[in-house]
Amino acid sequence: MNQPPPITAFAPQPLEERVILITGGAQGIGRGIAQSVLGAGGRVVIGDLDSNAGKACLDEWNVGGRAAFAPLDVARESSVKRWVAFALKRFGRIDGLVNNAGIADPHTGPLAGLELADWNRYLATNLTGPFLCSKHALPALEQQHGAIVNIASTRALQSEPDTEAYAASKGGLVAFTHALAVSAGPRLRVNAILPGWIATYAWRNPQSRTTPKLRRRDHAQHPAGRVGTPEDIGALAVYLLSPQSGFVTGQHFVVDGGMTIKMQYV
């Protein structure tokens, strides 16, 4: 008589000994993801334009050799190549990549006045950056049957006026996600997270931290009852980077406290 599969215990440290690269990892959502990875037993290499913020992370985390920082400009291929080489030299492997770095401000003004250079700047950072980082980390990731997580935005699905460049870059990142998942599978899994309103006040460079100025009505816009935090994104990122999500690829996940499914009437 055949026996059913046994009950399998969940790993208490799902990323134990795994090396995760995180762009824009010194502040905001990126820092939240990095801290979640560390909490899940992983090792992190963060890259950021702000070297002071990167060094502050290492000082404040105090996790010894489990974390490393190197300057990174995701829009410059030479910078990306150096950063990936630094990670491999430091840890000898890459198990995961989080493409988080991006221009955060979605508002560029009316399209008729949008300069081509500004349009290209959004695409270079928010879309070309993930392409370059994925391209150069791909060989090492494939060796480990690793995972990529792209941080897009709910603005890939809905918009405010005068946000065309940002929306286009994030929408492109969602499409890039499922295209790469098909091309790189089954050696590599690729998914995207689409954050909504995430309060990052406490996750900035020490010199830029402020007390959140959130109103009751800000929280009330969300069916979950509150504005999000970087830990909310980090928790899902850990799952998508871990073997527990081994049957999940090419998908995008909205993490917005239910805000995009709530009908709004004024």
Short mmCIF file of C-alpha atoms in Angstrom, two decimals:
data_model
loop_
_atom_site.label_atom_id
_atom_site.label_comp_id
_atom_site.label_asym_id
_atom_site.label_seq_id
_atom_site.Cartn_x
_atom_site.Cartn_y
_atom_site.Cartn_z
CA MET A 1 0.00 0.00 0.00
CA ASN A 2 1.45 3.38 -0.99
CA GLN A 3 2.11 5.82 1.83
CA PRO A 4 1.26 9.52 1.54
CA PRO A 5 4.10 12.06 1.65
CA PRO A 6 5.18 12.89 5.20
CA ILE A 7 4.55 16.22 6.90
CA THR A 8 7.45 18.52 6.04
CA ALA A 9 8.62 21.09 8.57
CA PHE A 10 9.07 24.68 7.39
CA ALA A 11 12.64 25.92 7.51
CA PRO A 12 13.03 28.41 10.38
CA GLN A 13 15.74 30.20 8.38
CA PRO A 14 14.60 29.82 4.75
CA LEU A 15 17.58 31.76 3.34
CA GLU A 16 20.29 30.28 5.54
CA GLU A 17 23.74 30.74 3.94
CA ARG A 18 22.20 32.08 0.73
CA VAL A 19 23.74 35.20 -0.81
CA ILE A 20 21.27 37.86 -1.95
CA LEU A 21 22.19 40.99 -3.92
CA ILE A 22 19.93 44.02 -3.38
CA THR A 23 20.13 47.18 -5.47
CA GLY A 24 19.19 50.40 -3.72
CA GLY A 25 19.59 48.36 -0.56
CA ALA A 26 20.82 51.09 1.78
CA GLN A 27 17.52 52.93 2.23
CA GLY A 28 13.76 52.59 2.06
CA ILE A 29 12.19 49.40 0.74
CA GLY A 30 15.63 48.07 -0.25
CA ARG A 31 16.89 48.31 3.31
CA GLY A 32 13.71 46.65 4.57
CA ILE A 33 14.27 43.74 2.19
CA ALA A 34 17.93 43.46 3.22
CA GLN A 35 16.99 43.28 6.90
CA SER A 36 14.34 40.64 6.16
CA VAL A 37 16.94 38.57 4.29
CA LEU A 38 19.32 38.83 7.23
CA GLY A 39 16.51 37.83 9.57
CA ALA A 40 15.87 34.78 7.40
CA GLY A 41 19.49 33.66 7.79
CA GLY A 42 20.83 34.98 4.51
CA ARG A 43 23.82 37.07 3.54
CA VAL A 44 23.39 40.36 1.71
CA VAL A 45 25.36 42.52 -0.67
CA ILE A 46 23.72 45.91 -0.94
CA GLY A 47 24.50 48.42 -3.67
CA ASP A 48 23.52 52.08 -3.56
CA LEU A 49 24.51 55.49 -4.85
CA ASP A 50 24.59 56.78 -1.26
CA SER A 51 27.80 55.42 0.27
CA ASN A 52 27.09 57.03 3.65
CA ALA A 53 23.76 55.22 3.86
CA GLY A 54 25.43 51.95 2.87
CA LYS A 55 28.10 52.27 5.54
CA ALA A 56 25.44 53.21 8.10
CA CYS A 57 23.60 49.96 7.34
CA LEU A 58 26.69 47.88 8.11
CA ASP A 59 27.32 49.79 11.34
CA GLU A 60 23.73 49.57 12.54
CA TRP A 61 23.14 45.96 11.56
CA ASN A 62 26.28 44.74 13.28
CA VAL A 63 26.06 41.29 11.63
CA GLY A 64 29.77 40.92 10.90
CA GLY A 65 30.66 39.26 7.62
CA ARG A 66 27.08 38.44 6.67
CA ALA A 67 26.58 41.85 5.04
CA ALA A 68 28.62 43.87 2.56
CA PHE A 69 28.21 47.15 0.72
CA ALA A 70 29.65 48.52 -2.50
CA PRO A 71 28.70 51.70 -4.43
CA LEU A 72 26.39 51.05 -7.35
CA ASP A 73 24.86 53.05 -10.20
CA VAL A 74 22.46 50.63 -11.89
CA ALA A 75 22.25 52.82 -15.00
CA ARG A 76 25.97 52.35 -15.74
CA GLU A 77 27.02 48.93 -17.00
CA SER A 78 30.60 49.29 -15.77
CA SER A 79 29.32 49.98 -12.25
CA VAL A 80 27.01 46.97 -12.36
CA LYS A 81 29.84 44.69 -13.53
CA ARG A 82 32.09 45.86 -10.69
CA TRP A 83 29.34 45.35 -8.13
CA VAL A 84 28.55 41.80 -9.24
CA ALA A 85 32.28 40.97 -9.31
CA PHE A 86 32.62 42.37 -5.79
CA ALA A 87 29.81 40.12 -4.57
CA LEU A 88 31.34 37.02 -6.13
CA LYS A 89 34.77 37.82 -4.74
CA ARG A 90 33.31 38.40 -1.27
CA PHE A 91 30.99 35.39 -1.02
CA GLY A 92 31.82 33.15 -4.00
CA ARG A 93 28.22 32.68 -5.11
CA ILE A 94 24.95 34.47 -5.84
CA ASP A 95 21.63 32.87 -4.90
CA GLY A 96 19.28 35.79 -5.39
CA LEU A 97 19.00 39.27 -6.87
CA VAL A 98 16.51 41.96 -5.85
CA ASN A 99 16.22 44.73 -8.43
CA ASN A 100 14.94 47.47 -6.15
CA ALA A 101 16.87 50.63 -7.10
CA GLY A 102 14.80 53.23 -8.90
CA ILE A 103 13.66 56.81 -9.11
CA ALA A 104 10.93 57.00 -6.49
CA ASP A 105 9.15 60.22 -7.45
CA PRO A 106 6.48 59.36 -10.04
CA HIS A 107 5.50 62.93 -10.91
CA THR A 108 7.20 64.57 -13.89
CA GLY A 109 4.66 67.22 -14.87
CA PRO A 110 2.54 67.34 -18.05
CA LEU A 111 3.75 65.17 -20.92
CA ALA A 112 3.93 68.13 -23.30
CA GLY A 113 6.68 69.62 -21.16
CA LEU A 114 8.55 66.40 -20.35
CA GLU A 115 12.10 66.53 -21.70
CA LEU A 116 13.44 63.46 -23.50
CA ALA A 117 16.42 63.41 -21.12
CA ASP A 118 14.08 63.12 -18.12
CA TRP A 119 12.04 60.38 -19.80
CA ASN A 120 15.25 58.47 -20.53
CA ARG A 121 16.47 58.97 -16.96
CA TYR A 122 13.43 57.11 -15.60
CA LEU A 123 13.85 54.29 -18.09
CA ALA A 124 17.60 54.05 -17.48
CA THR A 125 17.25 53.65 -13.72
CA ASN A 126 13.92 51.86 -13.33
CA LEU A 127 14.09 49.49 -16.31
CA THR A 128 17.56 49.39 -17.86
CA GLY A 129 19.05 49.01 -14.37
CA PRO A 130 17.22 45.73 -13.67
CA PHE A 131 18.18 44.52 -17.15
CA LEU A 132 21.89 45.21 -16.55
CA CYS A 133 21.93 43.70 -13.07
CA SER A 134 20.04 40.61 -14.22
CA LYS A 135 22.30 40.23 -17.25
CA HIS A 136 25.53 40.26 -15.27
CA ALA A 137 24.30 38.22 -12.29
CA LEU A 138 22.60 35.62 -14.49
CA PRO A 139 25.49 33.14 -14.91
CA ALA A 140 26.11 32.96 -11.15
CA LEU A 141 22.38 32.79 -10.38
CA GLU A 142 21.85 29.93 -12.82
CA GLN A 143 24.61 27.92 -11.16
CA GLN A 144 22.65 28.04 -7.89
CA HIS A 145 19.17 27.70 -9.46
CA GLY A 146 18.50 31.06 -7.88
CA ALA A 147 15.78 33.69 -8.04
CA ILE A 148 15.28 37.28 -9.12
CA VAL A 149 12.74 39.59 -7.51
CA ASN A 150 11.93 42.84 -9.31
CA ILE A 151 10.40 45.68 -7.31
CA ALA A 152 7.87 47.36 -9.58
CA SER A 153 4.87 49.38 -8.35
CA THR A 154 1.08 49.39 -8.28
CA ARG A 155 1.51 52.28 -10.70
CA ALA A 156 2.21 49.64 -13.34
CA LEU A 157 -1.54 48.92 -13.06
CA GLN A 158 -3.10 52.31 -12.22
CA SER A 159 -2.04 55.94 -12.52
CA GLU A 160 -2.32 59.53 -11.39
CA PRO A 161 -1.96 62.39 -13.90
CA ASP A 162 1.53 63.35 -15.09
CA THR A 163 3.28 60.08 -14.20
CA GLU A 164 3.83 58.59 -17.67
CA ALA A 165 7.59 58.01 -17.42
CA TYR A 166 7.38 56.30 -14.04
CA ALA A 167 4.36 54.18 -14.99
CA ALA A 168 5.95 53.13 -18.27
CA SER A 169 9.18 52.07 -16.55
CA LYS A 170 7.36 50.03 -13.91
CA GLY A 171 4.98 48.50 -16.43
CA GLY A 172 7.98 47.53 -18.53
CA LEU A 173 9.56 45.92 -15.48
CA VAL A 174 6.50 43.70 -15.01
CA ALA A 175 6.74 42.60 -18.65
CA PHE A 176 10.50 42.08 -18.32
CA THR A 177 9.76 39.83 -15.34
CA HIS A 178 7.57 37.32 -17.14
CA ALA A 179 9.74 37.40 -20.27
CA LEU A 180 12.89 36.55 -18.33
CA ALA A 181 11.06 33.89 -16.31
CA VAL A 182 10.26 32.08 -19.55
CA SER A 183 13.74 32.53 -21.01
CA ALA A 184 15.70 31.55 -17.89
CA GLY A 185 13.46 28.78 -16.56
CA PRO A 186 13.83 26.21 -15.16
CA ARG A 187 17.33 27.22 -14.05
CA LEU A 188 16.10 30.50 -12.60
CA ARG A 189 12.83 31.87 -11.23
CA VAL A 190 11.80 35.51 -11.74
CA ASN A 191 8.93 37.33 -10.00
CA ALA A 192 7.90 40.91 -9.28
CA ILE A 193 6.47 42.69 -6.25
CA LEU A 194 4.25 45.73 -6.80
CA PRO A 195 4.28 47.82 -3.59
CA GLY A 196 1.59 50.35 -2.86
CA TRP A 197 1.92 53.11 -0.26
CA ILE A 198 4.98 52.21 1.82
CA ALA A 199 6.16 54.56 4.59
CA THR A 200 9.96 54.60 4.61
CA TYR A 201 10.66 57.42 7.08
CA ALA A 202 12.53 55.20 9.55
CA TRP A 203 14.49 53.39 6.83
CA ARG A 204 16.41 56.29 5.35
CA ASN A 205 19.96 57.55 5.76
CA PRO A 206 20.40 58.45 9.47
CA GLN A 207 20.61 62.15 8.55
CA SER A 208 17.29 62.00 6.69
CA ARG A 209 15.11 60.06 9.12
CA THR A 210 11.94 61.72 10.32
CA THR A 211 8.89 60.83 12.38
CA PRO A 212 6.04 59.63 10.14
CA LYS A 213 3.35 62.24 9.52
CA LEU A 214 0.54 59.88 8.68
CA ARG A 215 -3.08 60.81 9.30
CA ARG A 216 -5.94 58.54 10.31
CA ARG A 217 -7.46 58.96 6.86
CA ASP A 218 -4.17 57.85 5.25
CA HIS A 219 -4.46 54.52 7.03
CA ALA A 220 -8.21 54.31 6.44
CA GLN A 221 -7.75 54.27 2.65
CA HIS A 222 -6.41 50.74 3.03
CA PRO A 223 -8.70 47.76 3.71
CA ALA A 224 -5.83 46.38 5.82
CA GLY A 225 -6.22 49.43 8.04
CA ARG A 226 -2.77 50.95 7.71
CA VAL A 227 -0.08 52.27 5.40
CA GLY A 228 2.58 49.68 4.54
CA THR A 229 6.15 49.34 5.80
CA PRO A 230 9.31 47.98 4.19
CA GLU A 231 8.94 44.79 6.29
CA ASP A 232 5.73 44.05 4.39
CA ILE A 233 7.70 43.93 1.15
CA GLY A 234 10.64 42.13 2.76
CA ALA A 235 8.45 39.28 4.00
CA LEU A 236 7.23 38.46 0.49
CA ALA A 237 10.70 38.92 -0.98
CA VAL A 238 12.09 36.32 1.43
CA TYR A 239 9.44 33.84 0.29
CA LEU A 240 10.09 34.50 -3.40
CA LEU A 241 13.85 34.14 -2.91
CA SER A 242 13.56 30.90 -0.94
CA PRO A 243 13.02 27.29 -2.06
CA GLN A 244 9.53 27.50 -0.55
CA SER A 245 8.40 29.35 -3.70
CA GLY A 246 9.95 26.80 -6.05
CA PHE A 247 6.75 26.49 -8.12
CA VAL A 248 6.23 30.27 -8.48
CA THR A 249 7.71 32.15 -11.42
CA GLY A 250 6.78 34.85 -13.92
CA GLN A 251 4.22 36.35 -11.52
CA HIS A 252 3.61 39.79 -10.08
CA PHE A 253 2.25 40.29 -6.57
CA VAL A 254 0.47 43.43 -5.39
CA VAL A 255 1.33 44.37 -1.79
CA ASP A 256 -0.73 47.47 -1.04
CA GLY A 257 -3.00 46.71 1.92
CA GLY A 258 -5.86 46.24 -0.53
CA MET A 259 -5.83 49.85 -1.70
CA THR A 260 -6.04 49.06 -5.43
CA ILE A 261 -9.12 46.85 -5.02
CA LYS A 262 -11.09 49.40 -3.01
CA MET A 263 -13.59 51.41 -5.07
CA GLN A 264 -13.06 55.13 -4.53
CA TYR A 265 -15.95 57.57 -4.92
CA VAL A 266 -15.61 61.28 -4.21
#
